[in-house]
Coordinates of C-alpha atoms in Angstrom, one line a residue:
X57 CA -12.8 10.0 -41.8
X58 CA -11.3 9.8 -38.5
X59 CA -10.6 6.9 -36.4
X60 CA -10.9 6.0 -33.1
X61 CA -7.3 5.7 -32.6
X62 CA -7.1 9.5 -33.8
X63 CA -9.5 11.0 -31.3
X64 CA -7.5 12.9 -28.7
X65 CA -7.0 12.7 -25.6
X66 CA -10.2 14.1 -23.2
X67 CA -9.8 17.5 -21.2
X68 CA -10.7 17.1 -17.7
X69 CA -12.7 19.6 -16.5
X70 CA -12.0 20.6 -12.7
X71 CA -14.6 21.4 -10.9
X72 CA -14.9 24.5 -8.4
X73 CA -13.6 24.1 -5.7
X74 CA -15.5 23.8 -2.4
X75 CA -14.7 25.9 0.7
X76 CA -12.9 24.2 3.7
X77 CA -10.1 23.1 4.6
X78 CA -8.8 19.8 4.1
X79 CA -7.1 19.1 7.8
X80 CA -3.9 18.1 6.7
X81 CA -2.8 21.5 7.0
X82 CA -0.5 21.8 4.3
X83 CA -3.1 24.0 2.2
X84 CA -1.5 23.0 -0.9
X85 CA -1.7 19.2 -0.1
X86 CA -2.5 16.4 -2.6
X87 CA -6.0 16.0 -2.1
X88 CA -6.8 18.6 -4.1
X89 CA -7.4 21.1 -2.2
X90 CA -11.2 20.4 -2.1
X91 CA -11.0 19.7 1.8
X92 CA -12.6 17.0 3.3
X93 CA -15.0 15.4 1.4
X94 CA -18.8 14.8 3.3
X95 CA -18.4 10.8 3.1
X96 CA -22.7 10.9 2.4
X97 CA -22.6 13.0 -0.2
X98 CA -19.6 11.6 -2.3
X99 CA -21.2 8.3 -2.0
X100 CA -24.6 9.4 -2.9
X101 CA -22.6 10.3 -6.1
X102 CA -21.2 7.3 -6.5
X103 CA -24.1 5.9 -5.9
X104 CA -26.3 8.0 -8.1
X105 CA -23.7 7.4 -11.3
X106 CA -23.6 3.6 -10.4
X107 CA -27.1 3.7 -11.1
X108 CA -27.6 6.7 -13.9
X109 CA -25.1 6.8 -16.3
X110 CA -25.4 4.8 -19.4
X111 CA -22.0 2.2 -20.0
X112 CA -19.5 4.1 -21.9
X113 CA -20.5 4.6 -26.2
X114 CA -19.1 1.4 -28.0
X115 CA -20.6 -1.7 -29.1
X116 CA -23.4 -2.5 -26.5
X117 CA -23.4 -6.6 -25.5
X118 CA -27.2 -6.3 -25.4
X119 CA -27.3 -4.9 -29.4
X120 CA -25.6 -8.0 -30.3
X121 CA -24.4 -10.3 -27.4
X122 CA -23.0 -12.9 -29.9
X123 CA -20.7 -10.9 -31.9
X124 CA -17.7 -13.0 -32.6
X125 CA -14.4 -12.5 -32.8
X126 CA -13.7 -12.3 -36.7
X127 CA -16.9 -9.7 -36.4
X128 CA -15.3 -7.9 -34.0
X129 CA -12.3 -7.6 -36.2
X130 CA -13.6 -6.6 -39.4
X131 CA -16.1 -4.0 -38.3
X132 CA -13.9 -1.9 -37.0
X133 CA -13.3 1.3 -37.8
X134 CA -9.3 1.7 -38.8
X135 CA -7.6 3.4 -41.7
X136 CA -6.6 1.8 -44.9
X137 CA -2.9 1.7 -43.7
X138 CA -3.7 0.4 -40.3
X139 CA -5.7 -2.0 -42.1
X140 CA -3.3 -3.8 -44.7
X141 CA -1.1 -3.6 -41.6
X142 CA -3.4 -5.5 -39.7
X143 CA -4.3 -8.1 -42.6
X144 CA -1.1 -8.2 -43.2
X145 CA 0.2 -9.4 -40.1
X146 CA -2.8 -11.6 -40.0
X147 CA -2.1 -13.5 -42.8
X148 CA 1.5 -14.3 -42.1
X149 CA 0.5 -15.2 -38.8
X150 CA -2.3 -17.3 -39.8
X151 CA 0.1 -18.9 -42.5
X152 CA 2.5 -20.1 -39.5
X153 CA -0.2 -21.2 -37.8
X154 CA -2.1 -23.3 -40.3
X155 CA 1.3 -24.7 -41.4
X156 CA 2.4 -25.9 -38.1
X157 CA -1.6 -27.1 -37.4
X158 CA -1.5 -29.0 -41.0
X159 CA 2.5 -30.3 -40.3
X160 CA 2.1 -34.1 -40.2
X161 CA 6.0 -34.1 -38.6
X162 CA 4.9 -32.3 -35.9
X163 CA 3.9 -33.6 -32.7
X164 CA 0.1 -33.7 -31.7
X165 CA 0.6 -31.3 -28.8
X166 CA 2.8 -28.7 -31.3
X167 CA -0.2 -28.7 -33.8
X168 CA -3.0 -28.4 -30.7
X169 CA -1.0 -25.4 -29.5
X170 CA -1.1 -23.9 -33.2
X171 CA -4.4 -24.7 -33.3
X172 CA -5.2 -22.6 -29.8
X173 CA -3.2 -20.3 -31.0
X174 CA -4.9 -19.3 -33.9
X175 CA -8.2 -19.4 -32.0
X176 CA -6.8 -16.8 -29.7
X177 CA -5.2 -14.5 -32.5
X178 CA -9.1 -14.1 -33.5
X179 CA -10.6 -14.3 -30.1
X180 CA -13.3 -11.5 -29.2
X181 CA -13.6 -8.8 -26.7
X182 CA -14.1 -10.9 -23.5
X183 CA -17.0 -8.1 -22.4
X184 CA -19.4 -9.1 -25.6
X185 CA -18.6 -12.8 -25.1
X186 CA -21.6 -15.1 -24.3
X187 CA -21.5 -17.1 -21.1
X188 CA -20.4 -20.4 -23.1
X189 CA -18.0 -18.2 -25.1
X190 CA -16.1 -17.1 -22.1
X191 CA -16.0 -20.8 -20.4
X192 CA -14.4 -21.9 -23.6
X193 CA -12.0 -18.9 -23.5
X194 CA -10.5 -19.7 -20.3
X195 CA -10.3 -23.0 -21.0
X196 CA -8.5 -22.7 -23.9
X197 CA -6.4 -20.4 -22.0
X198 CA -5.6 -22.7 -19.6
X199 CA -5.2 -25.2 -21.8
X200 CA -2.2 -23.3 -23.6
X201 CA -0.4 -22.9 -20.4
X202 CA -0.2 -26.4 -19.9
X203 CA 1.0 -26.9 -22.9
X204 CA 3.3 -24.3 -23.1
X205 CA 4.5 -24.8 -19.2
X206 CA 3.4 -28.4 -17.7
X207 CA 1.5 -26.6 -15.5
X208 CA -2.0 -25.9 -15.0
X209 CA -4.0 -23.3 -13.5
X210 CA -7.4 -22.6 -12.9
X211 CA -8.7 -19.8 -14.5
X212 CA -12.4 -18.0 -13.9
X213 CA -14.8 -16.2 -15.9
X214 CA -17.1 -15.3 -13.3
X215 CA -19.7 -12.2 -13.6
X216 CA -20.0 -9.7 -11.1
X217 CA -22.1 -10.2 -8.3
X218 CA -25.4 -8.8 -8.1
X219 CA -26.5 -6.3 -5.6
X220 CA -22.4 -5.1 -5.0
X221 CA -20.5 -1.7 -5.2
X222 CA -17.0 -2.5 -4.4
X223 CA -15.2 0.5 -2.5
X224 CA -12.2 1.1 -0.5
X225 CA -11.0 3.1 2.5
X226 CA -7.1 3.6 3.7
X227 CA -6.4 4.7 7.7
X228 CA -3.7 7.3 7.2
X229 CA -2.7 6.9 10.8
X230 CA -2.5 3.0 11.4
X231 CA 0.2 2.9 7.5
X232 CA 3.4 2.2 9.2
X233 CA 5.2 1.8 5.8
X234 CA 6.0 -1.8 6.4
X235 CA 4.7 -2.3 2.5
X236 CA 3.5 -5.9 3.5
X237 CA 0.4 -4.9 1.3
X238 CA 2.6 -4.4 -1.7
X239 CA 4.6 -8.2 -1.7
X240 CA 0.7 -9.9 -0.9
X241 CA -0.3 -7.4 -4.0
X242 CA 2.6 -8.9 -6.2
X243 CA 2.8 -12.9 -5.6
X244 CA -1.3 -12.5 -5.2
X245 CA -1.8 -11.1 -8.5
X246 CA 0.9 -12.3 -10.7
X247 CA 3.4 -9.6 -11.4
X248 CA 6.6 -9.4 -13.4
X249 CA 9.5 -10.1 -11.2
X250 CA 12.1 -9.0 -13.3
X251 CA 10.5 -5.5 -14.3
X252 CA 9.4 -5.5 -10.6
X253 CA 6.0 -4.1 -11.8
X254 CA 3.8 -2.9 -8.2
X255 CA -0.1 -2.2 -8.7
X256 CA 0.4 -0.5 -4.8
X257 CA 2.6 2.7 -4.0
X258 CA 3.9 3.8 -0.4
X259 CA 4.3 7.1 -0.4
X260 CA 5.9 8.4 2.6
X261 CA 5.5 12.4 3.8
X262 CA 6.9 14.5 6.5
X263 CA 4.6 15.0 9.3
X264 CA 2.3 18.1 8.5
X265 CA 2.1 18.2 5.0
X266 CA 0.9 16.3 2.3
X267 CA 3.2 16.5 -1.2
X268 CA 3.6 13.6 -3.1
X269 CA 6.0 15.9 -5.5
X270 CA 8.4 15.0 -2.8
X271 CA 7.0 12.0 -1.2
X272 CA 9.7 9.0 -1.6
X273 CA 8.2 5.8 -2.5
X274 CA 11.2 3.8 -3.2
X275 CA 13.1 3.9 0.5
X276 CA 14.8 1.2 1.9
X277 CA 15.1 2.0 5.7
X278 CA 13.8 1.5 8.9
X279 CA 10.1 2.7 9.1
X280 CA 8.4 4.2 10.5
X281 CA 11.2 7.2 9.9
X282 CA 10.6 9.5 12.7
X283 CA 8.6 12.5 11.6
X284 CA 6.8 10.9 8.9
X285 CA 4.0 9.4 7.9
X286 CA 2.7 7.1 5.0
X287 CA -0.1 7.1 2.5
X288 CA -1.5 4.3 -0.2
X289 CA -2.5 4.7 -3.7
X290 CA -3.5 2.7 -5.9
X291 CA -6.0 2.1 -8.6
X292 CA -8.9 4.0 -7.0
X293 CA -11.6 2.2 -9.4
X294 CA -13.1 5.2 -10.1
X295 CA -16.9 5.8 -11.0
X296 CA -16.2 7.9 -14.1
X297 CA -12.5 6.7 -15.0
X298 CA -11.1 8.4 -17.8
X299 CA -8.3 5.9 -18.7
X300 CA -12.1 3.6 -20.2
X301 CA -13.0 6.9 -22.0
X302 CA -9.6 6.9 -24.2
X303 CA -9.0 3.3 -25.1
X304 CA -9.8 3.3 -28.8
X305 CA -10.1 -0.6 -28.9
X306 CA -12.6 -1.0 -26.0
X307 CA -10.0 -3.1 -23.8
X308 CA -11.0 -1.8 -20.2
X309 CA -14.5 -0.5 -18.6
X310 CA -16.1 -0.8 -15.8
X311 CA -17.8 -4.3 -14.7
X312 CA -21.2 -3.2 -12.5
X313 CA -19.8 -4.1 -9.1
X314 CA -17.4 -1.0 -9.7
X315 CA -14.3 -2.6 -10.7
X316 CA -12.1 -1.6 -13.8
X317 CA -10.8 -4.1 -15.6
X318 CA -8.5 -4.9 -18.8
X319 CA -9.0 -7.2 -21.2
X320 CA -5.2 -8.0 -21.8
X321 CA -6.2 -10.3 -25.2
X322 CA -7.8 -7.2 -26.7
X323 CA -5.3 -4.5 -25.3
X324 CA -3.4 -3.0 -28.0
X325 CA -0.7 -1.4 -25.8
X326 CA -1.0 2.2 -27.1
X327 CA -0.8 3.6 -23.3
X328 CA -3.8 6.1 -23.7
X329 CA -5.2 5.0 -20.7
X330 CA -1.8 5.3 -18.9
X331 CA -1.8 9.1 -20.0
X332 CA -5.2 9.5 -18.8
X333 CA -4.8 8.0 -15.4
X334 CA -4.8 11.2 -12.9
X335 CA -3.9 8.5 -10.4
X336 CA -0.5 6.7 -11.8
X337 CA -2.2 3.6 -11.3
X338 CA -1.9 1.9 -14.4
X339 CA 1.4 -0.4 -15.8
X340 CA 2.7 -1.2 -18.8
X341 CA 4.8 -4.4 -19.7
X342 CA 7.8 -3.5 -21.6
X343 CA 8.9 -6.6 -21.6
X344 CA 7.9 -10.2 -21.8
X345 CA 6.5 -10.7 -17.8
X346 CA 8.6 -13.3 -15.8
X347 CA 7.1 -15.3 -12.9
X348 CA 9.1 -18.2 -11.8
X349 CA 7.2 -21.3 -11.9
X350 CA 7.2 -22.2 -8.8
X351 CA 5.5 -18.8 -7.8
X352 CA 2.9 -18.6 -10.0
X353 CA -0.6 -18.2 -8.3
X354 CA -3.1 -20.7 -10.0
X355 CA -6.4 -19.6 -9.0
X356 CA -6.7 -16.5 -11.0
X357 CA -9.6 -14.9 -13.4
X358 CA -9.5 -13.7 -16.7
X359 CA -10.0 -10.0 -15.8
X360 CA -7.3 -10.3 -13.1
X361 CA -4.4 -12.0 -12.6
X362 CA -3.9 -14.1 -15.4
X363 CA -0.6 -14.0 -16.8
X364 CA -0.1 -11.2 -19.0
X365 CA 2.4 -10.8 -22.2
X366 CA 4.2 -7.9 -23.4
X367 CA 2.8 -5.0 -24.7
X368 CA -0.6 -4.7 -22.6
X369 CA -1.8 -2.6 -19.8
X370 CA -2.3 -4.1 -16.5
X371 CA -3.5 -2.7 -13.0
X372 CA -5.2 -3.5 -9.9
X373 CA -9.0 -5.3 -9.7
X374 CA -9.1 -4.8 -6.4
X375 CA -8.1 -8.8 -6.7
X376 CA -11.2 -10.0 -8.6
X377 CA -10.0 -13.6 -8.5
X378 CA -10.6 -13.1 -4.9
X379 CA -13.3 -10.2 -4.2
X380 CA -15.9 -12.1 -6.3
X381 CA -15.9 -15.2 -3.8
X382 CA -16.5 -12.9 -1.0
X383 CA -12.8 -12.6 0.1
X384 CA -10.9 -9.2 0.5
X385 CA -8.2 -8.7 -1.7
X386 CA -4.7 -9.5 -0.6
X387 CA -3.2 -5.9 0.3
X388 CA -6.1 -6.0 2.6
X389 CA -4.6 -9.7 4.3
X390 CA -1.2 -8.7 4.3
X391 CA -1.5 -5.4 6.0
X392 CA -0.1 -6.1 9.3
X393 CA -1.9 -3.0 10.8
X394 CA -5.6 -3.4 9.6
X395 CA -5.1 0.0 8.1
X396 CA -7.2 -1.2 5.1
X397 CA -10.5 -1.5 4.2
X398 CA -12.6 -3.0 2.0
X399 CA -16.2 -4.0 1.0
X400 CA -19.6 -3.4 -0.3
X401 CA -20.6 0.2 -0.6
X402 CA -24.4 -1.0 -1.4
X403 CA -24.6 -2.9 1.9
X404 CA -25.5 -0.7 5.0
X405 CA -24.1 -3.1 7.4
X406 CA -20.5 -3.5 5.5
X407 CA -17.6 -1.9 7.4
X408 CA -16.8 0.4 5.3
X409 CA -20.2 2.5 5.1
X410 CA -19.1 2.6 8.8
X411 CA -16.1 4.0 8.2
X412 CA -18.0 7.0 5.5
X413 CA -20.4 7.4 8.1
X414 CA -18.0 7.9 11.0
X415 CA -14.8 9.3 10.3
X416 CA -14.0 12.6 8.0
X417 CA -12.7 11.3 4.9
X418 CA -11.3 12.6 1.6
X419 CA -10.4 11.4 -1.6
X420 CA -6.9 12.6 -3.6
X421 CA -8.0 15.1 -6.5
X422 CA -11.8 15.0 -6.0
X423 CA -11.9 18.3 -7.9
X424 CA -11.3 16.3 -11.3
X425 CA -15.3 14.7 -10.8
X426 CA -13.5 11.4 -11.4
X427 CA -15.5 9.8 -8.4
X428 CA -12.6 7.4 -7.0
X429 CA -14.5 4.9 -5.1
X430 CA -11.2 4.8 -2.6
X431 CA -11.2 6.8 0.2
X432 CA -8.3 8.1 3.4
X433 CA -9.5 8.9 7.0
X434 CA -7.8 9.2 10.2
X435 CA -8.4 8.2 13.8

């Protein structure tokens, strides 16, 4: 029998290309070639698959919304060496754990931390968690860091908010490269210092042409550099991502306000998504992450910018920590010339179905029928 960690990869399918040019006037530019994009129509897509499509095959939350943890774990589908791995590992793991919880010698906090740490070694998928289930996660969460730091955070589990379609739009001309957006983005969202992991890129082109082949986003001089111009990417949340289609453990999808999100507790690190990504947006942690202590940003969520640990796949949430109060996220705050924009896509009033509505915009490989819910425009 096969398994899901077997299944290969998914072909993309481009789709044919539409006539018109894209006004960058390169011709063989990174957007795809599919010109620009009518801003109606592409959102009526979005729109259309926001509403339509069914949430990705997997264990469905409303078959069996209090599936536990140790549930979880021994219904799934693995092979019989991935699975004496797997108990394997448990066991020893579980052994250390039980001895250190059991160890009279040790101090109360030492055995509470074994103790949390064997409920997180069996925690669940975070997406089939009940509401009470999820409180307790976080707290436990947070509870660990304090132990294991002196420090405490504050940690949210918060649902997405009804009625929202989160979406994005970058001003090509108003990017002066000054990269503010990227150092909000990093001490926002929690990101390894030493690795120097970045969610946001800068690319920057020559005037007239659009090649990120060549496009440096790594320069360290004065910008803007005459003759050039910059352009943003990011994750670009897209409406059918593929990177949810090929995780084989279920540890990202898409919440219903639009936003992709990893569950870093169930993330097995096998990079599928990584190789699936069209966009480059996703990271992996090589290492063990290092925030100094003194930089570490409390308020965080457990889809966002929690801390994360080695091995797992992290990305950009469009700052759920912050987007689900009704904030903008922090590349949107630090950008010293308002060249970004973000906000609801289902309200008619938000700023940026002014901006769809008003300016030609495009999105970057639109050909794929990935349906990136981030869009570029000019004055």
């Amino acid at each position: 029998m096969s398994t899901p960690l077997r299944r290969p990869l998914p072909v993309i399918q481009p789709r044919p290309a539409h006539d018109g040019s894209c006004g960058c006037g390169s011709g063989g530019c990174g957007c795809g070639g599919s010109g620009w994009s009518d801003a109606e129509a592409g959102l009526d897509r979005v729109r259309h698959l926001a509403a339509d499509v069914p949430p990705p095959d997997g264990v469905d939350p409303a078959e069996d919304p209090h599936l536990s943890g140790f549930r979880q774990l021994l219904e799934r589908q693995v092979d019989r060496r991935t699975a004496i791995g797997g108990i394997t590992a448990g066991l020893l793991a579980g052994l250390g754990l039980f001895q250190t919880a059991c160890n009279p010698i040790a101090s109360a906090e030492t055995r509470e931390k074994a103790v949390l740490d064997w409920q997180e070694y069996f925690q669940g998928n975070f997406r089939l968690m009940t509401d009470q289930e999820k409180v307790d996660t976080v707290r436990r969460l947070e509870r660990l860091h304090e132990l294991r730091t002196g420090q405490r955070v504050d940690i949210s589990p918060s649902d997405a908010r009804p009625g929202v379609l989160y979406g994005y739009a970058f001003n090509i001309s108003k990017c002066r490269g000054y990269m503010d957006c990227i150092r909000g983005c990093v001490k926002e969202n929690n990101q390894d210092r030493k690795s120097a992991i970045q969610y946001i890129r800068i690319h920057e082109h020559k005037k007239g042409q659009i090649d990120f082949g060549h496009a440096e986003d790594d320069f360290f001089h004065e910008v803007p550099a005459a003759g050039h111009f910059y352009i943003g990417t990011q994750c670009f949340h897209c409406q059918n991502p593929p990177c949810v289609d090929v995780c084989p453990v279920k540890a990202t999808w898409m919440e219903p306000d639009g936003i992709v999100v990893v569950d870093y507790n169930w993330c097995i690190g096998c990079r599928y998504c990584i190789a699936a990504c069209p966009y480059d947006a996703r990271r992996f942690n090589w290492s063990e992450p290092v925030v100094p202590a003194d930089e570490v940003n409390p308020h965080q969520h457990y889809l966002g910018n929690r801390l994360r640990k080695r091995g797992v796949v992290e990305k950009c949430t469009f700052c759920i920590q912050r987007s689900r109060e009704g904030r903008n996220p922090a590349c949107v705050e630090a950008c010293p010339t308002g060249a970004r924009i973000f906000g609801n896509l289902l309200d008619p009033d938000s700023e940026i179905r002014w901006v769809l509505a008003n300016k030609k915009v495009f999105r970057l490989k639109e050909d794929l029928g990935t349906e990136p819910k981030f869009w570029y425009y000019m004055d």
